[in-house]
XYZ file of C-alpha atoms in Angstrom:
121
model
C -2.298 2.211 8.383
C 0.106 4.941 9.456
C 0.878 7.529 6.818
C 3.564 10.184 6.595
C 2.792 13.536 5.033
C 5.671 15.803 4.125
C 5.828 19.494 3.427
C 8.503 22.075 2.825
C 11.476 21.921 0.530
C 12.062 24.012 -2.552
C 14.935 25.910 -4.121
C 17.450 28.102 -2.349
C 20.856 29.601 -2.932
C 23.922 28.202 -1.248
C 24.123 29.366 2.340
C 20.370 29.615 2.643
C 17.907 27.727 4.802
C 14.895 25.502 4.347
C 12.573 23.658 6.689
C 10.934 20.306 6.143
C 7.990 18.924 8.093
C 6.670 15.405 8.391
C 3.490 14.394 10.154
C 2.536 10.830 10.976
C -1.152 10.034 11.054
C -0.905 8.093 14.325
C 1.681 7.156 16.920
C 2.761 3.550 16.890
C 5.666 1.637 18.360
C 6.824 0.704 14.890
C 7.192 4.370 13.889
C 8.840 5.769 17.018
C 11.998 6.612 15.099
C 11.355 9.312 12.531
C 13.703 11.131 10.232
C 14.847 11.736 6.714
C 17.000 10.126 4.100
C 17.838 11.617 0.730
C 18.429 10.448 -2.794
C 20.300 12.305 -5.512
C 20.942 11.209 -9.109
C 24.093 9.169 -9.359
C 24.523 8.941 -5.604
C 23.686 6.315 -3.039
C 20.772 6.762 -0.698
C 21.993 8.668 2.343
C 20.537 9.030 5.806
C 20.284 12.598 7.051
C 18.832 12.898 10.546
C 16.532 11.018 12.862
C 14.848 11.422 16.209
C 13.566 8.924 18.736
C 10.189 10.409 19.456
C 9.867 8.836 22.896
C 12.735 10.790 24.436
C 13.854 13.243 21.749
C 17.292 11.713 21.191
C 18.651 12.842 17.852
C 20.942 11.276 15.301
C 22.822 12.959 12.465
C 25.022 11.798 9.665
C 28.397 13.555 9.436
C 27.703 15.606 6.271
C 24.916 17.537 8.000
C 26.137 17.790 11.569
C 26.157 21.364 12.778
C 23.982 22.530 9.886
C 20.755 20.547 10.189
C 18.544 20.247 13.247
C 15.763 17.742 13.742
C 13.031 18.367 16.291
C 9.467 17.343 17.068
C 6.284 18.919 18.316
C 4.828 18.321 21.773
C 2.319 15.823 20.430
C 5.207 13.747 19.001
C 3.400 13.394 15.715
C 5.275 15.947 13.630
C 9.001 16.216 13.130
C 10.871 19.088 11.580
C 14.180 19.335 9.801
C 15.728 22.767 9.897
C 18.422 22.963 7.239
C 20.889 25.829 7.452
C 24.045 26.717 5.554
C 22.813 24.660 2.640
C 25.318 23.523 0.041
C 24.825 22.430 -3.574
C 25.698 18.885 -2.514
C 22.594 18.894 -0.299
C 20.494 18.897 -3.467
C 18.355 15.751 -3.427
C 14.908 14.315 -2.973
C 14.306 14.156 0.745
C 12.072 11.428 2.107
C 10.566 11.362 5.548
C 10.809 7.913 7.068
C 9.613 6.153 10.180
C 10.380 2.782 11.669
C 11.249 0.953 14.867
C 14.970 1.659 14.566
C 17.243 4.478 13.429
C 19.194 2.344 10.964
C 16.141 1.345 8.990
C 14.955 4.958 8.979
C 18.259 6.019 7.423
C 18.110 3.143 4.955
C 14.530 3.915 3.988
C 13.407 0.388 4.723
C 10.330 1.272 6.747
C 7.456 3.641 6.217
C 8.240 6.581 3.972
C 6.608 9.761 2.753
C 6.104 10.964 -0.793
C 9.372 12.887 -0.890
C 10.110 16.555 -1.377
C 12.748 18.111 -3.607
C 15.469 20.326 -2.176
C 17.587 22.199 -4.697
C 20.570 24.312 -3.701
C 22.254 26.410 -6.367
């Protein structure tokens, strides 16, 4: 069974940067879209960014466009989320997700990691 292992996150002041990583244990068709969604208390689940690992096409939700960058390694097993110009409203639990489509990645309906906390003060 494919697993996702996340790393990164932490606490940072507004305007700072953080980097998240997510590694999948094996490459499968059903996990070719990888990305992150986030959850914050009192807020709805929100997609953040995704990448189609086969060709590197990227997808971003409007709140993070221009500030976050998603990328992958050459082996196409690890994706990275570089988060710059962080704002307090970016504070949330970030979950790596993988599935056969970008929508289900953003909705967290497929495979997901254990989550990592990002706090911006």
